[in-house]
DNA sequence: CTTGTCTATGCAACGAGTTGCATAGGAGGA
DNA sequence: TCCTCCTATGCAACTCGTTGCATAGACAAG
């Protein structure tokens, strides 16, 4: 389980409230790790109880008060320990692959619009990543000299970009296959 | 949730016992969907209760008897319904990406061996996929004319191959980044 | 003859993740 | 004024997934 660790990393990058974390998990972090606000609030509470993180009540004007969390010394130790122990290469779950194999027992052509929908979603994500890369790393506004943290964030982002490009190419391949199967019916 | 659907597809491709399904989930299907035997037995029982699949007791010699499951008419209907409804592009969970971003707050160089380990694991999987492709689709032993099912299975396998190649290239990228950060310490 | 491995199925407990719902103040528009 | 949206936090119930353990027959190696 690594949600705790994802939260620790995110809080080290920048302290924030449960709500803010939930929004980050919809955006940058969410590209390689998802979590709902329920999960985040529950885990934050446990982490606080275990002394991994500190809380600070922050009164706000024009909006409800928030609890800003930051990583405690113990949290850094826990994260360091996790970083040094090996993890298993992650298990994959591709609903779409199940559908594609299942289409053989139904109507392959009916899957075309679904695959096209996924294609658009991945194209959108790729555009979003590329915009982020330009803004934060390779564009004229980006800082010239980058520290280790930025270098590593960029490496992760490049992984996201590579993943989306691979998916787009593969979905094109799948679409071509589905079209090829169509006349045979 | 799609474990039921993955099982339906697998049983349509070939009927089998819970044990056999578990083995398939370690192999071909496991490349895009994982499940333990516990999960599979539990879900099979529920699916049988719901009339999605039929059971047949098969006595065996030299080994324990087994229960062979096959897809019932209702199961086909359920699968067809699922195939026709849209699914969300899957959420991702990359432990390694969390580790890489976390390494900024620890020792980036300590991650090198871990990344190399993952690199080897992905290289192994790629070799396995390529062997399977040669055996079942592109080799001299493979059937010349392929039906829709085989075409689609091949398309999914090509996706796995593309994924592993992308991962290997990205892990090379990450390793280069980690090495570049090393002298700065 | 005991130990280990493979086939084959399953229970029980726990932990992780999802879904629905609830509350509450402030902002902005119909 | 009412309705909706955004920020902000949380409970309760449920489903999904993992881990540990148990059973049991057949076979092979030591």
Coordinates of C-alpha atoms (C1' of nucleotides) in Angstrom, one line a residue:
Chain A
X1 CA 0.0 0.0 0.0
X2 CA 1.4 3.4 -1.0
X3 CA -1.3 6.0 -0.6
X4 CA 0.3 7.1 2.6
X5 CA 3.6 7.4 0.8
X6 CA 2.1 9.3 -2.1
X7 CA 0.6 11.7 0.4
X8 CA 3.9 12.1 2.2
X9 CA 5.7 12.9 -1.1
X10 CA 3.0 15.4 -2.0
X11 CA 3.1 17.1 1.4
X12 CA 6.9 17.3 1.2
X13 CA 6.6 19.0 -2.1
X14 CA 4.1 21.4 -0.6
X15 CA 2.1 21.3 2.7
X16 CA -1.6 21.5 2.2
X17 CA -5.1 20.5 3.4
X18 CA -7.0 17.3 2.7
X19 CA -9.1 19.2 0.1
X20 CA -6.0 20.6 -1.6
X21 CA -4.5 17.1 -1.7
X22 CA -7.6 15.7 -3.2
X23 CA -7.3 18.4 -6.0
X24 CA -3.7 17.5 -6.6
X25 CA -4.7 13.9 -6.9
X26 CA -7.1 14.9 -9.6
X27 CA -4.3 16.7 -11.4
X28 CA -0.5 16.2 -11.4
X29 CA -0.3 13.4 -8.9
X30 CA -3.5 11.8 -10.2
X31 CA -1.7 11.0 -13.4
X32 CA 0.0 8.1 -11.7
X33 CA -2.0 7.8 -8.5
X34 CA -5.7 8.2 -7.9
X35 CA -7.5 8.7 -4.6
X36 CA -10.9 10.2 -3.6
X37 CA -11.3 12.8 -0.9
X38 CA -12.8 10.2 1.4
X39 CA -9.7 8.1 1.3
X40 CA -7.4 11.0 1.7
X41 CA -9.3 12.4 4.8
X42 CA -9.3 8.9 6.4
X43 CA -5.7 8.3 5.8
X44 CA -4.6 11.8 6.9
X45 CA -6.4 11.2 10.2
X46 CA -4.6 7.9 10.7
X47 CA -1.2 9.4 9.7
X48 CA -1.8 12.2 12.1
X49 CA -2.6 9.8 14.9
X50 CA 0.6 7.9 14.1
X51 CA 2.6 11.0 14.3
X52 CA 3.7 11.0 10.6
X53 CA 2.3 14.4 9.9
X54 CA 1.5 17.6 11.8
X55 CA -1.7 19.7 11.6
X56 CA -2.2 23.4 11.7
X57 CA -5.6 25.0 11.8
X58 CA -5.6 27.8 9.2
X59 CA -8.5 30.3 9.5
X60 CA -9.6 31.7 6.2
X61 CA -11.7 34.6 5.0
X62 CA -14.5 34.1 2.5
X63 CA -14.2 30.3 2.8
X64 CA -14.2 27.6 5.5
X65 CA -11.2 27.2 7.7
X66 CA -8.8 24.4 6.7
X67 CA -6.3 22.1 8.4
X68 CA -2.9 22.3 6.8
X69 CA -0.9 19.2 7.1
X70 CA 2.9 19.0 6.9
X71 CA 5.3 16.1 7.2
X72 CA 6.7 15.4 10.7
X73 CA 10.1 13.9 11.4
X74 CA 8.6 10.4 11.8
X75 CA 6.9 10.8 8.4
X76 CA 10.2 11.5 6.7
X77 CA 11.7 8.4 8.4
X78 CA 8.8 6.2 7.3
X79 CA 9.1 7.5 3.7
X80 CA 12.8 7.0 3.7
X81 CA 12.3 3.4 4.9
X82 CA 9.8 2.7 2.1
X83 CA 12.0 4.2 -0.5
X84 CA 14.8 1.8 0.4
X85 CA 12.7 -1.3 0.3
X86 CA 12.0 -3.0 -3.0
X87 CA 8.5 -2.9 -4.5
X88 CA 6.9 -5.3 -6.9
X89 CA 6.4 -4.2 -10.5
X90 CA 2.8 -3.1 -10.4
X91 CA -0.1 -5.2 -11.5
X92 CA -2.1 -4.0 -14.5
X93 CA -5.8 -3.7 -15.0
X94 CA -6.9 -2.9 -18.5
X95 CA -10.7 -3.0 -18.9
X96 CA -10.3 -2.1 -22.5
X97 CA -8.2 -5.1 -23.2
X98 CA -10.8 -7.4 -21.7
X99 CA -13.4 -5.7 -23.9
X100 CA -11.3 -6.2 -27.0
X101 CA -10.9 -9.9 -26.4
X102 CA -14.5 -10.1 -25.5
X103 CA -15.6 -8.4 -28.7
X104 CA -14.7 -11.7 -30.5
X105 CA -17.9 -13.1 -29.0
X106 CA -20.1 -10.2 -29.8
X107 CA -19.9 -7.5 -32.4
X108 CA -16.3 -6.2 -32.9
X109 CA -17.6 -3.2 -34.9
X110 CA -19.6 -2.0 -31.9
X111 CA -16.4 -1.4 -30.1
X112 CA -15.1 1.2 -32.6
X113 CA -16.8 4.2 -31.0
X114 CA -15.7 3.1 -27.6
X115 CA -12.1 2.8 -28.7
X116 CA -12.3 6.2 -30.4
X117 CA -13.6 7.7 -27.1
X118 CA -10.6 6.4 -25.3
X119 CA -8.4 7.7 -28.1
X120 CA -9.8 11.2 -27.5
X121 CA -9.3 10.9 -23.7
X122 CA -5.7 9.9 -24.1
X123 CA -5.1 12.7 -26.7
X124 CA -6.5 15.2 -24.2
X125 CA -4.3 13.9 -21.5
X126 CA -1.3 14.0 -23.7
X127 CA -2.0 17.7 -24.6
X128 CA -2.4 18.4 -20.9
X129 CA 1.0 16.8 -20.1
X130 CA 2.7 18.6 -23.0
X131 CA 1.3 22.0 -21.8
X132 CA 2.5 21.2 -18.3
X133 CA 5.9 20.3 -19.6
X134 CA 6.2 23.5 -21.6
X135 CA 5.0 25.6 -18.6
X136 CA 7.2 24.0 -15.9
X137 CA 10.2 22.5 -17.6
X138 CA 11.0 23.3 -21.3
X139 CA 9.3 26.6 -21.9
X140 CA 10.7 30.2 -21.7
X141 CA 9.0 30.8 -18.4
X142 CA 10.5 27.7 -16.8
X143 CA 13.5 28.0 -14.5
X144 CA 16.8 27.5 -16.3
X145 CA 18.6 25.6 -13.5
X146 CA 16.6 22.9 -12.0
X147 CA 17.1 21.2 -8.7
X148 CA 16.9 17.4 -8.1
X149 CA 13.2 17.6 -7.3
X150 CA 12.3 19.3 -10.5
X151 CA 14.5 17.0 -12.6
X152 CA 12.7 14.0 -11.0
X153 CA 9.3 15.5 -11.5
X154 CA 10.1 16.1 -15.1
X155 CA 11.3 12.5 -15.5
X156 CA 7.9 11.2 -14.2
X157 CA 6.1 13.6 -16.5
X158 CA 8.1 12.3 -19.5
X159 CA 6.9 8.8 -18.4
X160 CA 3.3 10.1 -18.6
X161 CA 3.9 11.5 -22.0
X162 CA 5.5 8.3 -23.3
X163 CA 2.6 6.3 -21.9
X164 CA 0.0 8.5 -23.6
X165 CA 1.9 8.4 -26.9
X166 CA 2.2 4.6 -26.7
X167 CA -1.6 4.3 -25.9
X168 CA -2.5 6.5 -28.9
X169 CA -0.4 4.4 -31.3
X170 CA -1.8 1.2 -29.9
X171 CA -5.4 2.5 -30.0
X172 CA -4.8 3.4 -33.7
X173 CA -3.6 -0.2 -34.2
X174 CA -6.7 -1.6 -32.5
X175 CA -9.0 0.6 -34.6
X176 CA -7.3 -0.6 -37.8
X177 CA -7.8 -4.2 -36.6
X178 CA -11.5 -3.6 -35.9
X179 CA -12.0 -2.0 -39.3
X180 CA -10.3 -4.8 -41.0
X181 CA -12.6 -7.3 -39.2
X182 CA -15.7 -5.4 -40.2
X183 CA -16.2 -6.5 -43.9
X184 CA -16.1 -10.2 -42.8
X185 CA -19.4 -10.1 -41.2
Chain B
X1 CA -15.8 -3.9 -11.6
X2 CA -14.8 -6.2 -14.4
X3 CA -13.3 -9.4 -12.9
X4 CA -16.6 -11.2 -13.7
X5 CA -16.3 -10.0 -17.3
X6 CA -12.7 -11.0 -17.6
X7 CA -13.7 -14.5 -16.3
X8 CA -16.6 -14.6 -18.8
X9 CA -14.2 -13.8 -21.7
X10 CA -11.7 -16.4 -20.5
X11 CA -14.4 -19.1 -20.2
X12 CA -15.7 -18.2 -23.6
X13 CA -12.3 -18.6 -25.1
X14 CA -12.0 -22.0 -23.3
X15 CA -14.1 -23.5 -20.4
X16 CA -12.1 -24.5 -17.4
X17 CA -11.9 -24.8 -13.6
X18 CA -11.1 -22.2 -11.0
X19 CA -7.6 -23.5 -10.8
X20 CA -7.1 -23.3 -14.5
X21 CA -8.5 -19.8 -14.6
X22 CA -6.1 -18.8 -11.8
X23 CA -3.2 -20.1 -13.9
X24 CA -4.4 -18.2 -17.0
X25 CA -4.5 -15.1 -14.8
X26 CA -0.9 -15.7 -14.1
X27 CA -0.1 -16.0 -17.7
X28 CA -1.8 -14.6 -20.8
X29 CA -4.8 -12.8 -19.2
X30 CA -2.6 -11.8 -16.2
X31 CA -0.7 -9.4 -18.5
X32 CA -3.6 -7.0 -18.4
X33 CA -5.7 -8.3 -15.5
X34 CA -4.6 -9.9 -12.2
X35 CA -6.6 -12.0 -9.8
X36 CA -5.7 -14.5 -7.1
X37 CA -7.3 -17.9 -6.9
X38 CA -9.3 -16.8 -3.8
X39 CA -10.9 -14.0 -5.7
X40 CA -11.6 -16.3 -8.7
X41 CA -13.2 -19.1 -6.6
X42 CA -15.4 -16.6 -4.7
X43 CA -16.5 -14.8 -7.9
X44 CA -17.1 -18.1 -9.7
X45 CA -19.4 -19.2 -6.9
X46 CA -21.4 -16.0 -7.1
X47 CA -21.6 -16.2 -10.9
X48 CA -22.8 -19.7 -10.7
X49 CA -25.4 -18.7 -8.2
X50 CA -26.6 -15.9 -10.5
X51 CA -26.8 -18.3 -13.4
X52 CA -24.1 -16.7 -15.5
X53 CA -22.1 -19.9 -15.8
X54 CA -22.7 -23.6 -15.6
X55 CA -20.7 -26.2 -13.7
X56 CA -19.7 -29.7 -14.6
X57 CA -18.0 -32.1 -12.2
X58 CA -15.0 -33.7 -14.0
X59 CA -13.5 -36.7 -12.4
X60 CA -9.8 -37.0 -13.1
X61 CA -7.2 -39.7 -12.7
X62 CA -3.9 -39.1 -10.9
X63 CA -5.2 -35.7 -9.7
X64 CA -8.1 -34.3 -7.7
X65 CA -11.5 -33.9 -9.4
X66 CA -12.3 -30.5 -10.8
X67 CA -15.3 -28.3 -11.5
X68 CA -15.3 -27.2 -15.1
X69 CA -17.2 -24.0 -15.7
X70 CA -18.6 -22.7 -19.0
X71 CA -20.6 -19.7 -19.9
X72 CA -24.4 -19.9 -19.7
X73 CA -26.8 -18.0 -22.0
X74 CA -27.3 -15.5 -19.2
X75 CA -23.6 -14.9 -18.9
X76 CA -23.3 -14.2 -22.6
X77 CA -26.1 -11.6 -22.3
X78 CA -24.4 -10.0 -19.3
X79 CA -21.1 -9.8 -21.1
X80 CA -22.8 -8.4 -24.2
X81 CA -24.4 -5.7 -22.1
X82 CA -21.1 -4.8 -20.5
X83 CA -19.4 -4.6 -23.9
X84 CA -22.0 -2.1 -25.1
X85 CA -21.8 0.2 -22.2
X86 CA -18.9 2.7 -22.0
X87 CA -16.1 2.4 -19.5
X88 CA -14.0 5.1 -18.0
X89 CA -10.3 5.2 -19.1
X90 CA -8.6 3.2 -16.3
X91 CA -7.0 4.9 -13.3
X92 CA -3.3 4.3 -12.9
X93 CA -1.2 3.4 -9.9
X94 CA 2.5 3.7 -10.4
X95 CA 4.3 3.0 -7.2
X96 CA 7.6 3.6 -8.9
X97 CA 6.6 7.1 -10.0
X98 CA 5.8 7.9 -6.4
X99 CA 9.2 6.6 -5.4
X100 CA 10.9 8.7 -8.0
X101 CA 9.3 11.9 -6.9
X102 CA 10.0 10.9 -3.3
X103 CA 13.7 10.3 -4.0
X104 CA 14.1 14.1 -4.2
X105 CA 13.7 14.1 -0.4
X106 CA 16.1 11.2 0.2
X107 CA 19.0 9.8 -1.8
X108 CA 18.2 9.6 -5.5
X109 CA 21.3 7.4 -6.1
X110 CA 19.8 4.7 -3.8
X111 CA 17.0 4.3 -6.3
X112 CA 19.2 3.2 -9.1
X113 CA 19.3 -0.5 -8.2
X114 CA 15.5 -0.5 -7.7
X115 CA 14.9 1.0 -11.2
X116 CA 17.4 -1.5 -12.7
X117 CA 15.4 -4.3 -11.0
X118 CA 12.2 -3.0 -12.6
X119 CA 14.0 -2.7 -15.9
X120 CA 15.0 -6.4 -15.8
X121 CA 11.4 -7.4 -14.9
X122 CA 10.0 -5.5 -17.9
X123 CA 12.7 -6.9 -20.2
X124 CA 11.7 -10.4 -19.1
X125 CA 8.0 -9.7 -19.7
X126 CA 8.8 -8.3 -23.2
X127 CA 10.8 -11.4 -24.1
X128 CA 7.9 -13.5 -22.9
X129 CA 5.4 -11.6 -25.0
X130 CA 7.6 -11.7 -28.1
X131 CA 8.0 -15.5 -27.7
X132 CA 4.2 -15.8 -27.4
X133 CA 3.7 -13.7 -30.4
X134 CA 6.1 -15.8 -32.5
X135 CA 4.5 -19.0 -31.2
X136 CA 0.9 -18.0 -31.7
X137 CA 0.8 -15.4 -34.4
X138 CA 3.8 -14.6 -36.5
X139 CA 5.9 -17.7 -36.4
X140 CA 6.0 -20.6 -38.9
X141 CA 3.9 -22.8 -36.6
X142 CA 1.2 -20.2 -36.3
X143 CA -2.0 -20.6 -38.3
X144 CA -2.0 -18.7 -41.6
X145 CA -5.6 -17.6 -41.6
X146 CA -6.7 -16.1 -38.3
X147 CA -10.3 -15.7 -37.1
X148 CA -11.6 -12.6 -35.4
X149 CA -10.8 -13.9 -31.9
X150 CA -7.1 -14.5 -32.8
X151 CA -6.8 -11.1 -34.5
X152 CA -8.1 -9.4 -31.4
X153 CA -5.9 -11.4 -29.1
X154 CA -3.0 -10.4 -31.2
X155 CA -4.0 -6.8 -31.0
X156 CA -4.1 -7.0 -27.2
X157 CA -0.7 -8.7 -27.2
X158 CA 0.8 -6.0 -29.4
X159 CA -0.5 -3.6 -26.8
X160 CA 1.5 -5.4 -24.1
X161 CA 4.6 -5.4 -26.3
X162 CA 4.2 -1.7 -26.9
X163 CA 3.7 -1.1 -23.2
X164 CA 6.9 -3.0 -22.2
X165 CA 9.0 -1.3 -24.8
X166 CA 7.7 2.1 -23.7
X167 CA 8.5 1.2 -20.1
X168 CA 12.0 0.1 -20.9
X169 CA 12.8 3.3 -22.8
X170 CA 11.4 5.4 -19.9
X171 CA 13.3 3.4 -17.3
X172 CA 16.5 4.1 -19.3
X173 CA 15.5 7.8 -19.2
X174 CA 15.0 7.7 -15.5
X175 CA 18.3 5.9 -14.9
X176 CA 20.1 8.5 -17.0
X177 CA 18.4 11.2 -14.9
X178 CA 19.4 9.5 -11.6
X179 CA 23.0 9.2 -12.8
X180 CA 23.1 12.8 -13.8
X181 CA 22.0 13.8 -10.3
X182 CA 24.6 11.7 -8.6
X183 CA 27.7 13.9 -8.9
X184 CA 25.9 16.9 -7.4
X185 CA 25.9 15.3 -3.9
Chain C
dC1 C1' 8.9 -42.9 4.9
dT2 C1' 9.1 -38.3 5.1
dT3 C1' 9.4 -34.2 2.8
dG4 C1' 8.3 -31.4 -1.0
dT5 C1' 5.7 -30.2 -5.1
dC6 C1' 1.6 -30.0 -8.0
dT7 C1' -3.3 -30.1 -8.7
dA8 C1' -7.6 -28.6 -6.7
dT9 C1' -10.9 -26.1 -3.6
dG10 C1' -12.1 -23.3 0.0
dC11 C1' -12.8 -20.3 4.8
dA12 C1' -11.9 -16.3 7.7
dA13 C1' -10.2 -12.0 8.7
dC14 C1' -8.5 -7.9 7.4
dG15 C1' -7.3 -3.8 4.7
dA16 C1' -8.2 -0.9 0.7
dG17 C1' -11.3 1.5 -2.2
dT18 C1' -16.0 3.2 -3.6
dT19 C1' -20.5 5.3 -3.1
dG20 C1' -24.0 7.7 -0.9
dC21 C1' -25.0 11.0 2.1
dA22 C1' -24.5 15.1 5.5
dT23 C1' -23.0 19.6 7.0
dA24 C1' -21.8 24.4 6.4
dG25 C1' -20.3 29.1 5.0
dG26 C1' -19.7 32.1 1.2
dA27 C1' -20.2 33.7 -3.8
dG28 C1' -22.7 34.5 -7.9
dG29 C1' -26.6 34.4 -10.9
dA30 C1' -31.9 34.0 -12.1
Chain D
dT1 C1' -35.0 34.9 -2.7
dC2 C1' -33.8 30.7 -4.2
dC3 C1' -30.7 27.8 -6.7
dT4 C1' -26.4 26.3 -7.7
dC5 C1' -21.5 26.0 -7.3
dC6 C1' -17.1 26.0 -4.7
dT7 C1' -14.4 25.3 -0.6
dA8 C1' -13.9 22.2 3.3
dT9 C1' -14.6 18.1 6.3
dG10 C1' -16.5 13.9 7.6
dC11 C1' -19.6 9.3 8.7
dA12 C1' -21.5 4.8 7.4
dA13 C1' -22.1 1.0 4.6
dC14 C1' -20.6 -1.7 1.2
dT15 C1' -17.7 -4.1 -2.2
dC16 C1' -13.2 -5.5 -3.7
dG17 C1' -8.7 -7.4 -3.0
dT18 C1' -5.1 -9.6 -0.1
dT19 C1' -3.1 -12.7 3.2
dG20 C1' -2.9 -16.5 6.1
dC21 C1' -4.4 -20.8 6.8
dA22 C1' -6.6 -25.6 5.9
dT23 C1' -7.6 -29.8 3.4
dA24 C1' -6.6 -33.6 0.4
dG25 C1' -5.0 -36.9 -3.1
dA26 C1' -1.0 -38.1 -6.3
dC27 C1' 3.7 -38.3 -7.3
dA28 C1' 8.8 -37.9 -7.1
dA29 C1' 13.1 -37.5 -4.7
dG30 C1' 16.0 -38.3 -0.8

